[in-house]
Tab-separated table of C-alpha atoms in Angstrom:
chain	number	residue	atom	x	y	z
A	1	MET	CA	11.483	-3.444	-40.622
A	2	GLY	CA	11.072	-6.456	-42.246
A	3	THR	CA	12.787	-5.360	-45.074
A	4	MET	CA	15.796	-5.026	-43.453
A	5	ALA	CA	15.977	-8.769	-42.586
A	6	MET	CA	15.182	-9.772	-45.506
A	7	ALA	CA	17.567	-7.625	-47.712
A	8	ILE	CA	20.948	-8.810	-46.563
A	9	PRO	CA	24.476	-9.066	-48.611
A	10	GLU	CA	26.703	-11.790	-48.736
A	11	LEU	CA	29.718	-10.530	-46.703
A	12	GLU	CA	33.074	-11.210	-49.101
A	13	GLU	CA	34.611	-14.627	-48.532
A	14	HIS	CA	37.216	-13.172	-47.267
A	15	ASP	CA	38.987	-9.820	-47.248
A	16	GLY	CA	42.504	-10.387	-49.392
A	17	ASP	CA	44.394	-8.569	-46.728
A	18	HIS	CA	44.032	-12.059	-44.442
A	19	GLU	CA	45.135	-14.341	-47.770
A	20	GLU	CA	49.137	-13.098	-47.230
A	21	ILE	CA	48.931	-14.503	-44.094
A	22	GLU	CA	49.794	-18.256	-44.141
A	23	LEU	CA	49.450	-19.972	-40.528
A	24	ASP	CA	49.551	-23.529	-41.191
A	25	ILE	CA	47.231	-23.527	-37.716
A	26	GLY	CA	43.653	-25.025	-39.367
A	27	ASP	CA	40.440	-23.240	-38.120
A	28	PRO	CA	40.786	-21.571	-34.896
A	29	LYS	CA	39.682	-22.404	-31.627
A	30	VAL	CA	37.289	-20.204	-29.488
A	31	HIS	CA	36.868	-19.634	-25.506
A	32	PHE	CA	34.460	-18.182	-24.073
A	33	TYR	CA	34.704	-17.446	-20.257
A	34	PRO	CA	32.471	-17.098	-19.177
A	35	PRO	CA	30.350	-19.373	-21.339
A	36	LEU	CA	28.712	-16.781	-23.821
A	37	HIS	CA	25.255	-17.704	-22.710
A	38	LEU	CA	26.263	-16.125	-19.063
A	39	GLN	CA	27.540	-12.858	-20.573
A	40	ARG	CA	24.506	-12.054	-22.144
A	41	ARG	CA	22.718	-12.555	-18.703
A	42	ILE	CA	25.008	-10.891	-16.193
A	43	TRP	CA	24.454	-8.444	-19.138
A	44	ILE	CA	21.311	-8.147	-18.331
A	45	LEU	CA	21.403	-8.744	-14.772
A	46	ASP	CA	23.567	-6.162	-14.293
A	47	ILE	CA	21.193	-3.258	-15.992
A	48	LEU	CA	18.481	-4.333	-13.802
A	49	ARG	CA	20.373	-3.820	-10.552
A	50	ARG	CA	21.587	-0.967	-11.412
A	51	GLU	CA	17.734	0.295	-12.644
A	52	ASN	CA	16.338	-0.844	-9.809
A	53	ILE	CA	13.604	-2.770	-12.368
A	54	VAL	CA	10.528	-5.085	-10.367
A	55	GLU	CA	8.806	-5.892	-13.779
A	56	LEU	CA	9.763	-8.003	-16.263
A	57	LEU	CA	8.683	-9.677	-19.105
A	58	ASP	CA	11.216	-12.301	-20.900
A	59	VAL	CA	9.713	-12.755	-24.757
A	60	GLY	CA	11.049	-16.249	-25.574
A	61	CYS	CA	11.606	-17.139	-22.100
A	62	GLY	CA	12.495	-20.914	-23.628
A	63	GLU	CA	13.152	-23.399	-20.627
A	64	GLY	CA	13.448	-20.449	-18.270
A	65	GLN	CA	16.800	-19.554	-17.771
A	66	LEU	CA	16.456	-16.336	-16.347
A	67	LEU	CA	13.185	-16.655	-14.870
A	68	SER	CA	14.069	-18.962	-12.264
A	69	VAL	CA	17.434	-16.872	-11.351
A	70	LEU	CA	14.902	-14.195	-11.336
A	71	ALA	CA	12.790	-16.408	-9.000
A	72	GLN	CA	15.484	-16.392	-6.318
A	73	PRO	CA	14.593	-13.963	-3.534
A	74	ALA	CA	16.795	-11.385	-2.204
A	75	PRO	CA	18.790	-11.506	0.784
A	76	TRP	CA	17.629	-8.766	2.637
A	77	LEU	CA	15.193	-6.056	1.908
A	78	LEU	CA	15.648	-2.657	1.304
A	79	PRO	CA	16.795	-0.135	3.605
A	80	PRO	CA	13.837	-0.011	5.850
A	81	PRO	CA	12.375	3.694	6.784
A	82	GLU	CA	13.499	6.055	9.470
A	83	THR	CA	10.652	5.198	11.428
A	84	THR	CA	11.633	1.581	11.455
A	85	ILE	CA	15.122	1.888	12.561
A	86	PRO	CA	17.654	4.957	12.761
A	87	SER	CA	19.152	5.410	9.461
A	88	GLY	CA	23.206	6.646	8.961
A	89	GLU	CA	26.212	5.285	7.135
A	90	ALA	CA	27.081	2.827	10.209
A	91	TYR	CA	23.768	1.448	9.382
A	92	THR	CA	24.460	1.327	5.798
A	93	TYR	CA	25.237	-2.070	4.388
A	94	LYS	CA	27.396	-3.034	0.632
A	95	VAL	CA	25.298	0.169	-1.249
A	96	ASP	CA	27.853	-0.615	-4.298
A	97	ASN	CA	26.551	-4.559	-4.002
A	98	ALA	CA	22.385	-3.966	-5.294
A	99	ASN	CA	20.400	-6.716	-4.958
A	100	LEU	CA	17.115	-7.872	-7.271
A	101	HIS	CA	14.144	-6.802	-5.873
A	102	MET	CA	11.514	-8.772	-8.098
A	103	GLN	CA	7.775	-8.182	-7.443
A	104	ARG	CA	7.071	-9.137	-11.084
A	105	VAL	CA	8.240	-11.656	-13.608
A	106	VAL	CA	6.391	-13.429	-16.855
A	107	GLY	CA	7.539	-15.143	-19.307
A	108	ILE	CA	6.220	-16.401	-22.767
A	109	ASP	CA	7.091	-18.939	-25.343
A	110	ILE	CA	6.206	-20.922	-28.395
A	111	SER	CA	6.994	-24.075	-26.761
A	112	GLU	CA	5.110	-25.442	-24.292
A	113	THR	CA	7.753	-28.286	-23.695
A	114	ASP	CA	9.999	-25.625	-23.008
A	115	LEU	CA	7.932	-24.147	-20.583
A	116	ALA	CA	7.421	-27.008	-18.424
A	117	PHE	CA	11.292	-26.839	-17.202
A	118	ALA	CA	10.156	-23.287	-16.822
A	119	VAL	CA	7.153	-23.646	-14.962
A	120	LYS	CA	9.178	-26.043	-12.668
A	121	ASP	CA	12.242	-24.274	-12.227
A	122	THR	CA	10.117	-21.085	-11.039
A	123	GLN	CA	7.638	-22.667	-8.621
A	124	PRO	CA	7.869	-21.533	-5.089
A	125	GLN	CA	10.375	-23.297	-3.011
A	126	SER	CA	9.288	-25.376	0.903
A	127	GLU	CA	10.329	-23.537	3.882
A	128	ASP	CA	12.941	-25.839	4.571
A	129	ALA	CA	14.661	-25.177	0.715
A	130	SER	CA	18.273	-23.977	0.423
A	131	ASP	CA	20.327	-22.857	-1.904
A	132	GLY	CA	22.753	-24.236	-3.626
A	133	PHE	CA	25.277	-23.945	-0.851
A	134	GLY	CA	22.959	-25.722	2.166
A	135	LEU	CA	22.279	-22.269	3.381
A	136	PRO	CA	18.517	-21.928	4.100
A	137	VAL	CA	16.333	-19.398	1.865
A	138	THR	CA	14.085	-17.203	3.513
A	139	ARG	CA	12.181	-14.803	1.526
A	140	PHE	CA	10.916	-11.625	2.601
A	141	GLU	CA	9.234	-10.384	-0.350
A	142	LYS	CA	6.475	-11.332	-1.987
A	143	LEU	CA	6.562	-12.425	-6.065
A	144	SER	CA	4.358	-13.125	-8.464
A	145	ILE	CA	5.352	-15.344	-12.114
A	146	LYS	CA	3.009	-15.655	-14.440
A	147	LEU	CA	4.244	-18.151	-17.954
A	148	PHE	CA	2.292	-17.628	-21.343
A	149	LYS	CA	2.489	-19.973	-24.460
A	150	GLY	CA	1.670	-17.554	-27.207
A	151	GLY	CA	3.234	-15.946	-29.955
A	152	LEU	CA	4.467	-12.160	-29.649
A	153	GLN	CA	2.333	-11.236	-32.539
A	154	THR	CA	-0.980	-11.662	-30.392
A	155	PHE	CA	-1.734	-8.860	-28.148
A	156	ASN	CA	-1.781	-9.369	-24.277
A	157	GLU	CA	-3.463	-6.934	-21.568
A	158	GLU	CA	-1.913	-8.247	-19.188
A	159	PHE	CA	1.527	-7.217	-20.555
A	160	VAL	CA	1.036	-3.460	-21.085
A	161	GLY	CA	3.037	-1.151	-19.334
A	162	ILE	CA	5.574	-3.250	-17.441
A	163	ASP	CA	8.643	-2.163	-16.744
A	164	CYS	CA	11.451	-3.786	-18.538
A	165	ILE	CA	10.609	-6.559	-21.193
A	166	VAL	CA	13.779	-8.986	-22.336
A	167	CYS	CA	13.665	-10.823	-25.783
A	168	THR	CA	17.383	-12.221	-25.622
A	169	GLU	CA	18.823	-14.607	-28.756
A	170	VAL	CA	15.070	-14.888	-29.810
A	171	ILE	CA	14.398	-12.104	-33.196
A	172	GLU	CA	16.461	-14.097	-35.386
A	173	HIS	CA	14.387	-16.753	-35.163
A	174	LEU	CA	11.231	-15.128	-35.934
A	175	PRO	CA	9.672	-15.529	-39.532
A	176	PRO	CA	9.625	-12.684	-41.942
A	177	GLU	CA	6.456	-12.351	-41.091
A	178	ILE	CA	6.222	-11.534	-37.965
A	179	LEU	CA	9.337	-9.854	-37.265
A	180	PRO	CA	7.422	-6.593	-38.246
A	181	THR	CA	5.611	-6.972	-35.209
A	182	LEU	CA	8.064	-6.999	-32.192
A	183	ALA	CA	8.636	-3.410	-32.380
A	184	PRO	CA	5.389	-1.846	-32.412
A	185	MET	CA	3.947	-4.895	-30.194
A	186	LEU	CA	7.001	-4.590	-27.550
A	187	LEU	CA	7.390	-0.925	-27.839
A	188	GLY	CA	3.837	0.633	-29.045
A	189	MET	CA	1.642	-1.341	-27.203
A	190	TYR	CA	3.327	-3.002	-24.479
A	191	ASN	CA	5.326	0.529	-23.782
A	192	PRO	CA	7.601	-0.763	-21.042
A	193	ARG	CA	10.006	1.530	-19.571
A	194	ARG	CA	13.056	-0.068	-21.452
A	195	LEU	CA	13.416	-2.912	-23.747
A	196	LEU	CA	16.699	-5.225	-23.499
A	197	ILE	CA	17.637	-7.334	-26.912
A	198	THR	CA	20.545	-9.291	-27.629
A	199	THR	CA	21.454	-10.939	-30.947
A	200	PRO	CA	23.900	-13.107	-32.936
A	201	SER	CA	26.832	-11.301	-34.745
A	202	TYR	CA	27.019	-12.510	-38.244
A	203	THR	CA	29.937	-10.295	-38.623
A	204	PHE	CA	31.907	-12.715	-35.699
A	205	ASN	CA	30.762	-16.245	-37.869
A	206	ALA	CA	34.277	-15.619	-39.925
A	207	ARG	CA	36.239	-15.761	-35.684
A	208	PHE	CA	35.584	-19.631	-36.419
A	209	THR	CA	37.876	-20.848	-39.616
A	210	ARG	CA	40.354	-19.506	-40.967
A	211	PRO	CA	40.030	-16.318	-43.870
A	212	SER	CA	41.755	-18.761	-46.934
A	213	ALA	CA	38.289	-20.909	-46.173
A	214	PRO	CA	36.794	-22.379	-48.529
A	215	ARG	CA	32.989	-22.082	-49.062
A	216	SER	CA	32.428	-25.907	-49.295
A	217	GLN	CA	33.956	-26.344	-45.894
A	218	ARG	CA	31.726	-23.645	-44.251
A	219	GLU	CA	28.488	-24.865	-45.580
A	220	ARG	CA	29.892	-28.326	-43.903
A	221	GLN	CA	30.089	-26.948	-40.447
A	222	GLY	CA	27.708	-24.387	-40.490
A	223	TYR	CA	23.718	-23.945	-41.721
A	224	PRO	CA	22.888	-22.295	-45.670
A	225	ASP	CA	19.921	-19.951	-45.083
A	226	PRO	CA	17.642	-22.017	-44.752
A	227	THR	CA	15.358	-19.266	-46.711
A	228	GLY	CA	17.331	-18.797	-49.112
A	229	ARG	CA	17.545	-15.364	-48.569
A	230	THR	CA	21.051	-15.195	-49.360
A	231	ASP	CA	24.003	-16.865	-49.518
A	232	ARG	CA	25.181	-16.176	-45.956
A	233	ILE	CA	26.126	-19.460	-43.879
A	234	PHE	CA	24.213	-19.316	-40.158
A	235	ARG	CA	24.961	-20.800	-37.001
A	236	HIS	CA	21.764	-22.358	-36.372
A	237	SER	CA	19.474	-24.351	-38.640
A	238	ASP	CA	16.297	-21.909	-37.474
A	239	HIS	CA	17.963	-18.562	-37.657
A	240	LYS	CA	15.591	-16.561	-40.436
A	241	PHE	CA	18.628	-14.374	-40.437
A	242	GLU	CA	21.771	-13.140	-38.759
A	243	TRP	CA	22.863	-9.564	-39.058
A	244	THR	CA	26.335	-7.748	-39.288
A	245	VAL	CA	26.800	-5.320	-37.102
A	246	GLU	CA	25.951	-2.027	-39.584
A	247	GLU	CA	22.368	-4.000	-40.248
A	248	PHE	CA	22.133	-4.078	-36.507
A	249	GLN	CA	22.596	-0.757	-35.821
A	250	ALA	CA	20.628	0.359	-38.148
A	251	TRP	CA	17.796	-1.482	-37.225
A	252	CYS	CA	18.081	-0.278	-33.584
A	253	ARG	CA	18.079	3.395	-35.155
A	254	GLU	CA	15.145	2.752	-37.312
A	255	THR	CA	13.378	1.047	-34.715
A	256	ALA	CA	13.847	3.718	-31.903
A	257	GLU	CA	13.057	6.874	-33.861
A	258	SER	CA	10.384	5.017	-35.128
A	259	TRP	CA	9.131	4.354	-32.111
A	260	ASP	CA	9.923	7.907	-29.562
A	261	TYR	CA	12.678	5.316	-27.064
A	262	GLU	CA	16.312	6.503	-26.870
A	263	LEU	CA	19.385	3.951	-27.302
A	264	GLU	CA	20.769	3.439	-23.591
A	265	GLU	CA	23.297	1.117	-24.958
A	266	MET	CA	24.435	-0.625	-28.509
A	267	ALA	CA	27.183	-3.171	-28.319
A	268	GLY	CA	28.520	-6.596	-27.654
A	269	VAL	CA	29.533	-8.901	-25.677
A	270	GLY	CA	31.771	-12.415	-26.365
A	271	ARG	CA	35.297	-11.597	-27.111
A	272	PRO	CA	37.310	-15.118	-26.867
A	273	LEU	CA	39.798	-15.602	-24.442
A	274	GLU	CA	42.185	-16.166	-27.279
A	275	ASP	CA	43.344	-13.473	-30.228
A	276	ASP	CA	42.655	-14.026	-33.678
A	277	PRO	CA	45.997	-15.730	-35.088
A	278	TRP	CA	45.051	-13.518	-38.347
A	279	GLY	CA	44.514	-10.301	-36.212
A	280	ARG	CA	41.108	-9.703	-36.998
A	281	ASP	CA	39.658	-9.223	-33.301
A	282	GLN	CA	38.994	-5.834	-33.855
A	283	GLU	CA	37.108	-6.118	-36.972
A	284	LEU	CA	35.135	-9.115	-36.298
A	285	GLY	CA	34.011	-7.760	-32.338
A	286	ASP	CA	31.782	-9.448	-30.377
A	287	ALA	CA	29.603	-12.905	-30.647
A	288	SER	CA	26.465	-11.499	-29.599
A	289	LEU	CA	24.991	-8.110	-30.327
A	290	VAL	CA	23.281	-6.112	-27.454
A	291	VAL	CA	20.929	-2.828	-27.481
A	292	SER	CA	19.239	-1.754	-24.336
A	293	PHE	CA	16.053	0.867	-25.621
A	294	ILE	CA	14.705	3.193	-22.904
A	295	ARG	CA	11.425	5.268	-23.641
A	296	LYS	CA	10.947	8.989	-24.118
A	297	ASP	CA	8.469	9.827	-21.299
A	298	HIS	CA	7.813	13.220	-23.213
A	299	VAL	CA	5.997	10.845	-25.877
A	300	SER	CA	1.684	10.176	-24.503
A	301	GLN	CA	1.323	6.498	-24.327
A	302	GLU	CA	-1.451	6.790	-26.310
A	303	HIS	CA	0.394	8.289	-29.243
A	304	ARG	CA	2.581	4.781	-29.569
A	305	VAL	CA	-0.536	2.947	-28.709
A	306	GLU	CA	-2.628	4.615	-31.179
A	307	LYS	CA	0.690	3.826	-34.256
A	308	ALA	CA	1.006	0.796	-33.113
A	309	ARG	CA	-2.629	-0.156	-33.484
A	310	SER	CA	-2.647	0.959	-36.853
A	311	VAL	CA	1.194	-0.828	-37.967
A	312	LEU	CA	-0.137	-3.664	-36.337
A	313	ALA	CA	-3.562	-3.758	-38.542
A	314	ALA	CA	-1.043	-3.439	-41.956
A	315	LEU	CA	0.598	-6.102	-41.267
A	316	SER	CA	-2.770	-7.942	-40.787
A	317	VAL	CA	-0.789	-11.269	-38.927
A	318	THR	CA	-2.825	-12.649	-36.183
A	319	GLY	CA	-2.406	-15.550	-34.028
A	320	ASP	CA	-3.675	-17.880	-30.961
A	321	ALA	CA	-4.729	-16.319	-27.983
A	322	HIS	CA	-2.125	-16.800	-25.214
A	323	GLU	CA	-2.450	-19.560	-22.986
A	324	LEU	CA	-1.796	-19.399	-19.135
A	325	LEU	CA	0.047	-22.162	-18.111
A	326	ALA	CA	1.272	-21.601	-14.620
A	327	GLU	CA	1.115	-19.036	-11.960
A	328	HIS	CA	3.166	-19.320	-8.968
A	329	GLN	CA	2.612	-16.839	-5.891
A	330	HIS	CA	5.871	-16.656	-3.321
A	331	ILE	CA	5.051	-15.510	-0.082
A	332	ALA	CA	6.922	-12.986	1.600
A	333	HIS	CA	7.662	-14.307	5.239
A	334	SER	CA	5.658	-13.150	8.587
A	335	SER	CA	8.438	-11.620	10.058
A	336	SER	CA	8.821	-8.855	6.686
A	337	GLY	CA	9.316	-5.467	7.597
A	338	ARG	CA	8.763	-6.203	11.258
A	339	PRO	CA	12.187	-6.298	13.241
A	340	ALA	CA	12.181	-6.824	17.117
A	341	PRO	CA	13.222	-3.993	19.692
A	342	ALA	CA	17.344	-4.396	19.099
A	343	LEU	CA	17.874	-5.628	23.114
A	344	ALA	CA	16.140	-8.996	21.740
A	345	ILE	CA	18.062	-9.212	18.274
A	346	ALA	CA	21.658	-8.731	19.481
A	347	ASP	CA	20.885	-11.306	22.265
A	348	LYS	CA	20.009	-13.279	20.068
A	349	VAL	CA	23.429	-12.927	18.095
A	350	LYS	CA	25.147	-13.623	21.206
A	351	ALA	CA	23.833	-16.818	22.366
A	352	LYS	CA	23.803	-18.209	18.545
A	353	MET	CA	28.084	-17.007	18.937
A	354	GLU	CA	28.142	-18.719	22.220
A	355	GLU	CA	26.590	-21.947	21.133
A	356	LEU	CA	28.476	-21.591	17.686
A	357	ARG	CA	31.621	-21.169	20.106
A	358	GLU	CA	32.522	-17.948	17.930
A	359	ALA	CA	34.252	-15.063	19.789
A	360	ILE	CA	33.727	-13.319	16.023
A	361	ILE	CA	31.719	-14.600	13.234
A	362	PRO	CA	31.016	-13.005	9.685
A	363	LEU	CA	27.771	-10.924	9.645
A	364	GLU	CA	26.473	-12.512	6.918
A	365	GLN	CA	27.012	-16.269	8.139
A	366	ILE	CA	24.735	-15.029	11.096
A	367	TRP	CA	22.824	-13.296	9.251
A	368	PHE	CA	21.782	-16.669	6.655
A	369	ASP	CA	20.387	-17.948	10.052
A	370	PRO	CA	16.938	-17.923	9.836
A	371	ALA	CA	16.060	-16.984	13.667
A	372	VAL	CA	18.707	-14.188	13.834
A	373	SER	CA	17.180	-12.260	9.659
A	374	THR	CA	13.477	-13.188	10.438
A	375	LEU	CA	13.878	-11.295	14.407
A	376	CYS	CA	15.544	-8.149	12.266
A	377	GLY	CA	12.415	-8.519	9.318
A	378	GLY	CA	14.980	-9.045	6.995
A	379	TYR	CA	16.123	-5.596	7.366
A	380	ILE	CA	20.056	-6.351	7.849
A	381	GLU	CA	20.665	-2.791	8.833
A	382	ALA	CA	18.812	-4.221	11.981
A	383	LEU	CA	21.131	-6.451	12.866
A	384	ILE	CA	24.516	-3.735	12.176
A	385	TRP	CA	22.085	-1.371	14.824
A	386	ALA	CA	21.383	-3.950	17.080
A	387	VAL	CA	25.442	-4.974	17.789
A	388	GLU	CA	25.925	-1.481	17.661
A	389	GLU	CA	23.083	-0.749	20.359
A	390	SER	CA	24.884	-3.875	22.395
A	391	GLU	CA	27.601	-3.412	24.698
A	392	LEU	CA	28.529	-6.906	24.361
A	393	LEU	CA	29.049	-7.131	20.840
A	394	ASN	CA	31.024	-4.976	18.042
A	395	VAL	CA	30.649	-4.341	14.540
A	396	LEU	CA	34.069	-5.165	12.488
A	397	ARG	CA	34.246	-3.001	8.859
A	398	ALA	CA	36.979	-5.209	7.269
A	399	PRO	CA	37.123	-4.003	3.840
A	400	LYS	CA	36.581	-7.136	2.171
A	401	GLU	CA	34.348	-8.537	4.737
A	402	TRP	CA	31.909	-7.504	7.738
A	403	SER	CA	32.480	-9.140	11.128
A	404	ILE	CA	30.739	-9.668	14.680
A	405	GLU	CA	32.971	-9.507	17.507
A	406	LEU	CA	31.817	-10.980	21.123
A	407	VAL	CA	33.321	-8.565	23.503
A	408	GLY	CA	35.279	-10.981	26.223
A	409	GLY	CA	35.076	-14.149	23.945
A	410	VAL	CA	33.050	-16.952	24.449
A	411	THR	CA	32.866	-17.863	28.232
A	412	GLN	CA	29.955	-20.004	28.347
A	413	LEU	CA	31.350	-24.092	28.756
A	414	PRO	CA	30.133	-26.863	26.285
A	415	ASP	CA	27.983	-28.783	27.641
A	416	SER	CA	29.656	-32.618	28.219
A	417	LEU	CA	30.959	-34.270	25.316
A	418	TRP	CA	29.237	-37.642	26.851
A	419	ALA	CA	26.740	-38.723	29.418
A	420	GLU	CA	27.829	-39.666	32.920
A	421	ASP	CA	27.104	-43.210	31.952
A	422	ASP	CA	28.688	-43.305	28.534
A	423	PRO	CA	31.104	-46.214	27.961
A	424	ASP	CA	33.232	-44.330	25.626
A	425	SER	CA	34.332	-41.280	27.751
A	426	SER	CA	38.085	-41.711	26.496
A	427	LEU	CA	39.515	-38.596	25.332
A	428	ASP	CA	41.345	-41.398	23.044
A	429	LEU	CA	38.551	-42.141	21.283
A	430	ILE	CA	38.792	-37.871	19.725
A	431	PRO	CA	39.160	-38.015	16.288
A	432	ASP	CA	42.471	-35.893	14.867
A	433	GLY	CA	41.027	-32.640	13.429
A	434	TRP	CA	37.781	-32.580	15.788
A	435	ILE	CA	36.471	-28.794	16.939
A	436	PRO	CA	34.261	-28.766	19.841
A	437	GLY	CA	30.191	-28.577	18.860
A	438	GLN	CA	30.865	-30.848	16.037
A	439	ASP	CA	29.767	-34.169	15.385
A	440	PRO	CA	32.263	-36.689	16.191
A	441	ASP	CA	30.820	-39.173	13.477
A	442	GLU	CA	31.448	-36.302	10.921
A	443	VAL	CA	34.828	-36.408	11.055
A	444	TYR	CA	35.359	-39.829	10.855
A	445	GLU	CA	33.036	-39.872	7.700
A	446	GLU	CA	35.244	-36.815	5.958
A	447	GLU	CA	38.738	-39.141	6.354
A	448	ASP	CA	36.729	-41.927	5.148
A	449	ASP	CA	36.024	-40.174	2.114
A	450	ASP	CA	39.190	-40.050	-0.101
A	451	THR	CA	37.505	-37.968	-2.883
A	452	SER	CA	35.815	-35.586	-0.947
A	453	SER	CA	38.157	-32.507	-2.029
A	454	LEU	CA	39.093	-34.175	-5.614
A	455	SER	CA	36.202	-33.712	-7.610
A	456	THR	CA	33.294	-31.414	-8.931
A	457	THR	CA	29.657	-32.400	-10.061
A	458	GLY	CA	29.797	-30.465	-12.916
A	459	ALA	CA	26.989	-28.833	-11.644
A	460	ASP	CA	26.093	-26.754	-15.257
A	461	GLY	CA	26.044	-30.275	-16.853
A	462	ASN	CA	27.135	-30.153	-20.396
A	463	VAL	CA	26.138	-26.854	-22.470
A	464	SER	CA	25.371	-27.435	-26.021
A	465	TRP	CA	25.759	-25.349	-28.823
A	466	SER	CA	21.946	-24.955	-29.479
A	467	GLY	CA	21.046	-21.483	-30.802
A	468	SER	CA	24.462	-19.303	-30.553
A	469	GLN	CA	25.774	-20.492	-27.706
A	470	PHE	CA	29.208	-21.094	-28.877
A	471	GLU	CA	30.160	-22.990	-25.777
A	472	GLU	CA	30.574	-26.716	-25.209
A	473	GLU	CA	32.034	-28.187	-21.704
A	474	GLY	CA	35.630	-26.702	-21.558
A	475	HIS	CA	34.230	-23.369	-23.049
A	476	GLU	CA	35.598	-24.684	-26.268
A	477	THR	CA	34.127	-23.857	-29.576
A	478	VAL	CA	34.064	-25.025	-32.490
A	479	TRP	CA	31.904	-24.209	-35.337
A	480	ALA	CA	30.794	-27.806	-36.732
A	481	LYS	CA	26.885	-29.223	-37.317
A	482	ASP	CA	28.127	-32.243	-35.471
A	483	ALA	CA	28.508	-29.943	-32.716
A	484	TRP	CA	25.199	-28.032	-32.054
A	485	ASP	CA	22.306	-29.631	-30.434
A	486	GLU	CA	19.566	-29.749	-33.110
A	487	ARG	CA	16.895	-29.781	-30.830
A	488	ASN	CA	13.560	-28.050	-31.189
A	489	ALA	CA	13.471	-25.690	-28.498
A	490	GLY	CA	11.429	-22.730	-29.950
A	491	TRP	CA	12.163	-19.590	-28.847
A	492	GLY	CA	14.159	-20.153	-25.371
A	493	GLU	CA	17.916	-18.940	-24.985
A	494	GLU	CA	18.912	-22.288	-25.223
A	495	ALA	CA	18.262	-22.410	-28.369
A	496	CYS	CA	19.540	-19.793	-30.513
């Protein structure tokens, strides 16, 4: 396994066929949308949802970009047992949009600096916390999170048998003596059901320059192999190797065969928005290579462990014991799994709709009121069931959005807007655009703020080129050293 990373032949400088095309356009620009790092994350999250993964180890977790996503609570629980509420299609909601229901998440990295961010971003939120849209967040499932400092060459008993291991934009940073330990440790000793790996495609690097670009230009823009084993020019100064598509696939096949895993998927993510002016899109493929290994269960865990111990002993690679930096316990709400009677839920929904003066309200809007969701015990099916059972409410199942209808509309008159002795009770003082139930002062503030709807905060901030990211603000990629963040970021995804 280690020899493959050490014996990488230099690709041809350029293809002769491409030389015949003379285009005076300079080096091509490359845009990714979504940004490349998000495309990799989406690939991982799609698999986690599809396969109902509840336990995950992130090897090389960096600042916790993936872990912070996994730490977010699901909006509602999985469907309840029939003993709790009746089952049936009438109460089933969004079966095609699976949520993640993580129970255990573990991260490990060699950089304590990066891990400090991961510790902060995965800690439990306060009871009055809200999501990015200002909606209150209620957790209905407990979650355990642990963060370790250490190298993958060191065995950690806590990782044995974990459901899924993720290793994204990590292997290209591993020194030659550490890379051979990856497969025996992760697949042999830990024996996960799935292993997901991503790594940069060296083949794709040619997409950032003209086919006729001289090597001197590419050296100014990239990083000559720091190990000196090849003549290749890498995307990042810390990369120990970058594989072509063929080399990556060969390593994947060899690894799967050696450790009795199947290659569930071996592909790539990250195609530029633009077509290549020289027609190289099919030839150069995707910016990142991805693979999903799935365990063959007819082979015993004991067999893999015995083989892995033998391989690791022969490699004689040691490291310090892992250090536990943080352990977070996210506690589920006390109402979880304990829905109230249907009548109580329906009465609460009706009262909320009358309070809001809404005859029809989106199902999810009323759900994200904690007074409603906790009364349902975290089961959105309990809300649908209660509404269906009520003579005063209806479920409107529109294709795009389900809503709840208050039969007969809102009948309760609003309370007086002013106290009887309030001198400012003239109707002339009501601001334009005021909606019953809204604080008039809020309307005045909105009218005074001329820029409230004209700008965005750029919540994601600047996305640096640190490690195979290829993204800058605006999603434009220019292959140049000065566009890359050269901070020492350990194994983290942002540093690949």
